[in-house]
Amino acid sequence: MRVGRFDVRIFSDGLFRLDGGAMFGIVPKVLWERQKKADDRNRVTMDMNCLLIRDADNVVVVETGAGPKLTDRQKEIFGIQDPPRLLDELKTLGVRPADVTLVINTHLHFDHSGGNTYRDDGRIVPTFPRASYVFQRREWEDAIAPNERSRGSYLPDDYAPLEAAGKLELIDESVEIIPGVRLDRVQGHTRGTQTVRIADRDTTVFFSSDFMPDRHHLPLPWIPAFDLFPLDTLAAKKLILRRAIDERWIVGFTHDLPRFGRISEAEGKFRFDEVDG
Ligand SMILES: [Zn+2]
């Protein structure tokens, strides 16, 4: 996808599974199962999507998937059967780890930040040795001190070693991290979740983060039970869906098929139509 001077790609690190009831919140299973089939353990299968954003000066990776450090037990729980694809996908696009200048995680849950680091001879080190890693300060604070409700989604090895390595760049609220790439805190899924917006000339690409993880969560009340602040998710969806339609943003989701598309509304219903690229 060409966005002015940027080349923007969306690809999947691989598939994982989460409980369908948790994924669809208050929506009855008879409704959500028409959109996504559950397996024999009531789990639905989803991609873990990443972005590559490139111009002449910057090589930016958004999200790093579940990464290479999960135990066999964790892989079994989350239905992860294949090795992470992040580095192979980047290689196919001509990017080596040392080329990456910036890594952005929308939030620090394991399925978005797992590939930030890897185990090298017993030490946990950054996967992208030259990159700064950019998170919202609130997300960082919550991830290093999770509570009883949030603890299951955070694995400190995915982010804590970045501080010791001097790779952290913590931001507050809304920041244009490089000209044309904007990060905005959107409280809902977590306190410190951020969305990514790439704009140049007359094109805008928007990467949703988990406050709207896939096309099935376009209806306003379809909000995951995982969300710590569901009413904030609802308010954000109303605002952002309207803008996405009015300003004809090209949208990519965190946990949908790795495709871009446009959102439209007819008779009170939102729909997503894939576009090429
Ligand atoms: Zn997620």
Tab-separated table of C-alpha atoms and ligand atoms in Angstrom:
chain	number	residue	atom	x	y	z
A	1	MET	CA	0.000	0.000	0.000
A	2	ARG	CA	1.445	3.349	-1.072
A	3	VAL	CA	0.696	6.237	1.318
A	4	GLY	CA	2.404	9.288	-0.161
A	5	ARG	CA	6.110	8.722	0.457
A	6	PHE	CA	5.469	5.641	2.651
A	7	ASP	CA	5.272	1.995	1.708
A	8	VAL	CA	2.919	0.338	4.217
A	9	ARG	CA	2.450	-3.441	4.469
A	10	ILE	CA	0.274	-5.588	6.693
A	11	PHE	CA	1.163	-9.218	7.404
A	12	SER	CA	0.464	-11.872	10.032
A	13	ASP	CA	2.913	-13.241	12.582
A	14	GLY	CA	0.702	-16.324	12.751
A	15	LEU	CA	-2.515	-17.693	14.214
A	16	PHE	CA	-3.601	-18.007	17.815
A	17	ARG	CA	-6.803	-18.839	19.661
A	18	LEU	CA	-8.721	-17.156	22.445
A	19	ASP	CA	-11.959	-18.037	24.197
A	20	GLY	CA	-14.812	-16.902	21.953
A	21	GLY	CA	-16.971	-15.749	24.864
A	22	ALA	CA	-14.183	-13.499	26.166
A	23	MET	CA	-13.573	-12.208	22.653
A	24	PHE	CA	-17.191	-11.165	22.057
A	25	GLY	CA	-18.185	-9.937	25.534
A	26	ILE	CA	-21.940	-9.670	26.074
A	27	VAL	CA	-22.813	-10.929	22.582
A	28	PRO	CA	-24.556	-14.338	22.790
A	29	LYS	CA	-22.699	-17.266	21.275
A	30	VAL	CA	-25.569	-17.992	18.879
A	31	LEU	CA	-24.781	-14.619	17.271
A	32	TRP	CA	-20.979	-14.546	17.319
A	33	GLU	CA	-20.648	-18.119	16.155
A	34	ARG	CA	-22.219	-17.110	12.845
A	35	GLN	CA	-19.164	-14.869	12.343
A	36	LYS	CA	-16.458	-17.098	13.843
A	37	LYS	CA	-16.659	-20.845	14.468
A	38	ALA	CA	-15.492	-21.992	17.907
A	39	ASP	CA	-13.277	-25.068	18.318
A	40	ASP	CA	-13.969	-27.915	20.756
A	41	ARG	CA	-12.563	-25.754	23.581
A	42	ASN	CA	-14.773	-22.773	22.606
A	43	ARG	CA	-11.793	-20.881	21.154
A	44	VAL	CA	-11.827	-18.722	18.006
A	45	THR	CA	-8.821	-18.468	15.691
A	46	MET	CA	-7.276	-15.111	14.811
A	47	ASP	CA	-4.258	-13.670	13.071
A	48	MET	CA	-1.707	-11.552	14.932
A	49	ASN	CA	-1.106	-8.739	12.483
A	50	CYS	CA	1.928	-6.482	12.146
A	51	LEU	CA	2.707	-3.478	9.961
A	52	LEU	CA	5.866	-2.445	8.163
A	53	ILE	CA	6.060	1.300	7.427
A	54	ARG	CA	8.970	2.496	5.284
A	55	ASP	CA	10.223	5.687	3.717
A	56	ALA	CA	13.741	6.790	2.761
A	57	ASP	CA	14.759	7.408	6.395
A	58	ASN	CA	12.636	5.121	8.540
A	59	VAL	CA	11.896	1.417	8.876
A	60	VAL	CA	9.068	1.035	11.377
A	61	VAL	CA	7.582	-2.233	12.651
A	62	VAL	CA	4.208	-2.071	14.407
A	63	GLU	CA	3.460	-5.110	16.655
A	64	THR	CA	5.754	-8.102	16.908
A	65	GLY	CA	3.290	-10.996	17.395
A	66	ALA	CA	3.613	-13.663	20.068
A	67	GLY	CA	7.331	-14.134	19.545
A	68	PRO	CA	9.703	-17.060	20.154
A	69	LYS	CA	9.730	-17.281	23.976
A	70	LEU	CA	6.403	-18.968	24.796
A	71	THR	CA	6.538	-22.272	26.682
A	72	ASP	CA	4.943	-25.404	25.191
A	73	ARG	CA	2.162	-25.052	27.760
A	74	GLN	CA	1.430	-21.431	26.719
A	75	LYS	CA	1.438	-22.405	23.041
A	76	GLU	CA	-1.030	-25.175	23.828
A	77	ILE	CA	-3.355	-22.815	25.745
A	78	PHE	CA	-3.334	-20.253	22.933
A	79	GLY	CA	-3.464	-22.811	20.118
A	80	ILE	CA	-0.187	-21.638	18.576
A	81	GLN	CA	1.058	-24.427	16.323
A	82	ASP	CA	3.587	-22.747	14.048
A	83	PRO	CA	6.778	-20.772	14.703
A	84	PRO	CA	6.448	-16.957	14.606
A	85	ARG	CA	6.587	-15.536	11.068
A	86	LEU	CA	7.600	-11.933	11.853
A	87	LEU	CA	11.275	-12.169	10.871
A	88	ASP	CA	10.586	-14.270	7.758
A	89	GLU	CA	7.915	-11.827	6.611
A	90	LEU	CA	10.313	-8.905	7.112
A	91	LYS	CA	13.047	-10.783	5.252
A	92	THR	CA	10.706	-11.356	2.308
A	93	LEU	CA	10.137	-7.592	2.268
A	94	GLY	CA	13.908	-7.005	2.266
A	95	VAL	CA	14.215	-5.970	5.921
A	96	ARG	CA	16.817	-7.385	8.334
A	97	PRO	CA	16.428	-6.880	12.106
A	98	ALA	CA	19.312	-4.362	12.143
A	99	ASP	CA	17.518	-2.228	9.511
A	100	VAL	CA	14.564	-1.473	11.798
A	101	THR	CA	14.709	2.028	13.291
A	102	LEU	CA	11.478	2.040	15.339
A	103	VAL	CA	9.240	-0.600	16.914
A	104	ILE	CA	5.730	0.405	17.994
A	105	ASN	CA	3.426	-1.798	20.090
A	106	THR	CA	-0.207	-0.714	20.325
A	107	HIS	CA	-0.084	-2.200	23.852
A	108	LEU	CA	2.068	-4.712	25.687
A	109	HIS	CA	-0.103	-7.858	25.709
A	110	PHE	CA	1.917	-10.923	24.727
A	111	ASP	CA	0.257	-11.280	21.306
A	112	HIS	CA	1.479	-7.789	20.300
A	113	SER	CA	4.908	-7.574	21.934
A	114	GLY	CA	6.243	-11.144	22.109
A	115	GLY	CA	8.673	-10.671	19.213
A	116	ASN	CA	10.226	-7.555	20.794
A	117	THR	CA	12.864	-9.756	22.405
A	118	TYR	CA	14.368	-13.221	22.140
A	119	ARG	CA	16.449	-15.528	24.286
A	120	ASP	CA	20.137	-15.529	23.391
A	121	ASP	CA	22.240	-17.912	25.504
A	122	GLY	CA	19.912	-17.502	28.466
A	123	ARG	CA	19.785	-13.696	28.184
A	124	ILE	CA	16.729	-11.857	26.867
A	125	VAL	CA	17.814	-9.276	24.280
A	126	PRO	CA	16.080	-6.889	21.843
A	127	THR	CA	15.225	-8.488	18.482
A	128	PHE	CA	15.862	-5.193	16.676
A	129	PRO	CA	19.247	-3.997	17.968
A	130	ARG	CA	19.171	-0.475	16.496
A	131	ALA	CA	15.520	0.343	17.104
A	132	SER	CA	13.803	2.435	19.746
A	133	TYR	CA	10.681	0.776	21.118
A	134	VAL	CA	7.747	3.170	21.504
A	135	PHE	CA	4.902	2.611	23.979
A	136	GLN	CA	2.494	4.804	25.871
A	137	ARG	CA	3.856	5.583	29.343
A	138	ARG	CA	0.568	4.437	30.934
A	139	GLU	CA	0.791	1.085	29.175
A	140	TRP	CA	4.347	0.660	30.416
A	141	GLU	CA	3.341	1.528	33.995
A	142	ASP	CA	0.437	-0.935	33.914
A	143	ALA	CA	2.520	-3.676	32.281
A	144	ILE	CA	5.329	-3.545	34.822
A	145	ALA	CA	2.832	-3.572	37.703
A	146	PRO	CA	-0.177	-5.585	36.449
A	147	ASN	CA	-3.134	-6.323	38.717
A	148	GLU	CA	-4.989	-9.570	39.345
A	149	ARG	CA	-7.301	-8.951	36.375
A	150	SER	CA	-4.670	-7.906	33.810
A	151	ARG	CA	-1.741	-10.136	34.785
A	152	GLY	CA	-2.585	-13.049	32.475
A	153	SER	CA	-2.044	-10.964	29.323
A	154	TYR	CA	1.383	-9.528	30.162
A	155	LEU	CA	4.707	-11.405	29.955
A	156	PRO	CA	7.440	-9.111	31.346
A	157	ASP	CA	10.217	-10.718	29.251
A	158	ASP	CA	8.551	-9.106	26.212
A	159	TYR	CA	9.276	-5.551	27.397
A	160	ALA	CA	11.136	-5.290	30.735
A	161	PRO	CA	14.578	-6.128	29.207
A	162	LEU	CA	14.187	-3.182	26.795
A	163	GLU	CA	14.578	-0.754	29.667
A	164	ALA	CA	17.885	-2.292	30.761
A	165	ALA	CA	19.048	-2.181	27.125
A	166	GLY	CA	18.261	1.556	26.937
A	167	LYS	CA	15.774	1.033	24.090
A	168	LEU	CA	12.592	2.463	25.617
A	169	GLU	CA	10.824	5.537	24.303
A	170	LEU	CA	7.737	6.283	26.398
A	171	ILE	CA	5.209	8.770	25.064
A	172	ASP	CA	2.135	10.497	26.469
A	173	GLU	CA	-1.229	10.762	24.712
A	174	SER	CA	-0.861	11.899	21.050
A	175	VAL	CA	2.523	12.115	19.360
A	176	GLU	CA	3.646	12.408	15.738
A	177	ILE	CA	6.490	9.965	16.199
A	178	ILE	CA	7.911	10.615	12.733
A	179	PRO	CA	6.442	13.128	10.289
A	180	GLY	CA	3.245	11.527	8.972
A	181	VAL	CA	2.967	8.754	11.596
A	182	ARG	CA	0.731	9.591	14.533
A	183	LEU	CA	0.158	7.588	17.718
A	184	ASP	CA	-2.951	8.302	19.797
A	185	ARG	CA	-3.782	6.853	23.196
A	186	VAL	CA	-7.253	5.267	23.164
A	187	GLN	CA	-8.297	3.996	26.572
A	188	GLY	CA	-10.601	0.992	26.403
A	189	HIS	CA	-8.871	-2.340	25.857
A	190	THR	CA	-6.209	-1.152	28.318
A	191	ARG	CA	-5.446	2.266	29.803
A	192	GLY	CA	-2.429	2.769	27.568
A	193	THR	CA	-3.501	1.287	24.227
A	194	GLN	CA	-2.545	3.420	21.217
A	195	THR	CA	-3.671	3.479	17.604
A	196	VAL	CA	-1.398	4.186	14.620
A	197	ARG	CA	-2.279	6.563	11.794
A	198	ILE	CA	-0.092	7.015	8.716
A	199	ALA	CA	-0.973	9.974	6.497
A	200	ASP	CA	0.764	11.530	3.516
A	201	ARG	CA	-0.647	13.400	0.513
A	202	ASP	CA	-4.332	12.435	0.460
A	203	THR	CA	-4.146	8.909	1.864
A	204	THR	CA	-4.565	7.829	5.491
A	205	VAL	CA	-3.997	4.321	6.825
A	206	PHE	CA	-5.334	3.559	10.295
A	207	PHE	CA	-4.259	0.571	12.397
A	208	SER	CA	-6.941	-0.162	14.950
A	209	SER	CA	-5.251	-1.737	17.987
A	210	ASP	CA	-7.449	-4.063	20.062
A	211	PHE	CA	-10.239	-1.623	20.876
A	212	MET	CA	-11.595	-2.856	17.514
A	213	PRO	CA	-9.669	-6.072	16.779
A	214	ASP	CA	-11.429	-7.202	13.601
A	215	ARG	CA	-14.346	-6.545	11.241
A	216	HIS	CA	-16.661	-8.592	13.458
A	217	HIS	CA	-16.300	-5.975	16.193
A	218	LEU	CA	-17.645	-3.103	14.072
A	219	PRO	CA	-21.162	-3.243	15.643
A	220	LEU	CA	-21.000	-0.858	18.596
A	221	PRO	CA	-21.961	-3.301	21.414
A	222	TRP	CA	-19.567	-6.016	20.189
A	223	ILE	CA	-16.814	-5.327	22.722
A	224	PRO	CA	-14.454	-7.998	24.097
A	225	ALA	CA	-14.821	-8.993	27.752
A	226	PHE	CA	-11.043	-8.550	27.865
A	227	ASP	CA	-11.459	-4.762	27.673
A	228	LEU	CA	-10.676	-3.115	31.005
A	229	PHE	CA	-12.777	-0.010	30.165
A	230	PRO	CA	-15.625	-1.193	27.890
A	231	LEU	CA	-17.584	2.073	27.963
A	232	ASP	CA	-14.458	3.933	26.859
A	233	THR	CA	-14.126	1.412	24.036
A	234	LEU	CA	-17.708	2.205	23.053
A	235	ALA	CA	-17.079	5.974	23.049
A	236	ALA	CA	-13.877	5.529	21.010
A	237	LYS	CA	-15.653	3.349	18.456
A	238	LYS	CA	-18.349	5.982	17.901
A	239	LEU	CA	-15.795	8.732	17.336
A	240	ILE	CA	-13.264	6.796	15.307
A	241	LEU	CA	-15.686	4.897	13.051
A	242	ARG	CA	-17.306	8.200	12.080
A	243	ARG	CA	-13.937	9.721	11.183
A	244	ALA	CA	-12.817	6.599	9.347
A	245	ILE	CA	-15.908	6.794	7.139
A	246	ASP	CA	-15.968	10.580	6.625
A	247	GLU	CA	-12.234	10.838	5.875
A	248	ARG	CA	-12.128	7.584	3.856
A	249	TRP	CA	-9.360	6.059	5.944
A	250	ILE	CA	-7.885	2.756	4.856
A	251	VAL	CA	-8.153	0.498	7.897
A	252	GLY	CA	-6.105	-2.474	9.075
A	253	PHE	CA	-7.105	-4.545	12.104
A	254	THR	CA	-4.922	-6.271	14.701
A	255	HIS	CA	-6.694	-9.652	14.631
A	256	ASP	CA	-8.444	-9.913	11.266
A	257	LEU	CA	-7.086	-11.357	8.047
A	258	PRO	CA	-3.990	-9.284	7.203
A	259	ARG	CA	-5.784	-7.017	4.696
A	260	PHE	CA	-6.593	-3.357	4.345
A	261	GLY	CA	-10.102	-2.103	3.699
A	262	ARG	CA	-12.577	0.732	3.964
A	263	ILE	CA	-15.461	1.103	6.384
A	264	SER	CA	-18.878	2.273	5.296
A	265	GLU	CA	-22.275	2.595	6.947
A	266	ALA	CA	-25.699	1.780	5.551
A	267	GLU	CA	-28.957	1.632	7.494
A	268	GLY	CA	-27.112	1.875	10.791
A	269	LYS	CA	-24.802	-1.031	10.028
A	270	PHE	CA	-21.054	-0.743	9.545
A	271	ARG	CA	-19.292	-2.846	6.944
A	272	PHE	CA	-15.718	-3.445	5.908
A	273	ASP	CA	-14.691	-3.916	2.288
A	274	GLU	CA	-11.168	-5.036	1.506
A	275	VAL	CA	-9.076	-2.965	-0.895
A	276	ASP	CA	-6.043	-4.096	-2.898
A	277	GLY	CA	-2.625	-3.717	-1.357
B	1	ZN	ZN	-4.449	-8.632	20.883
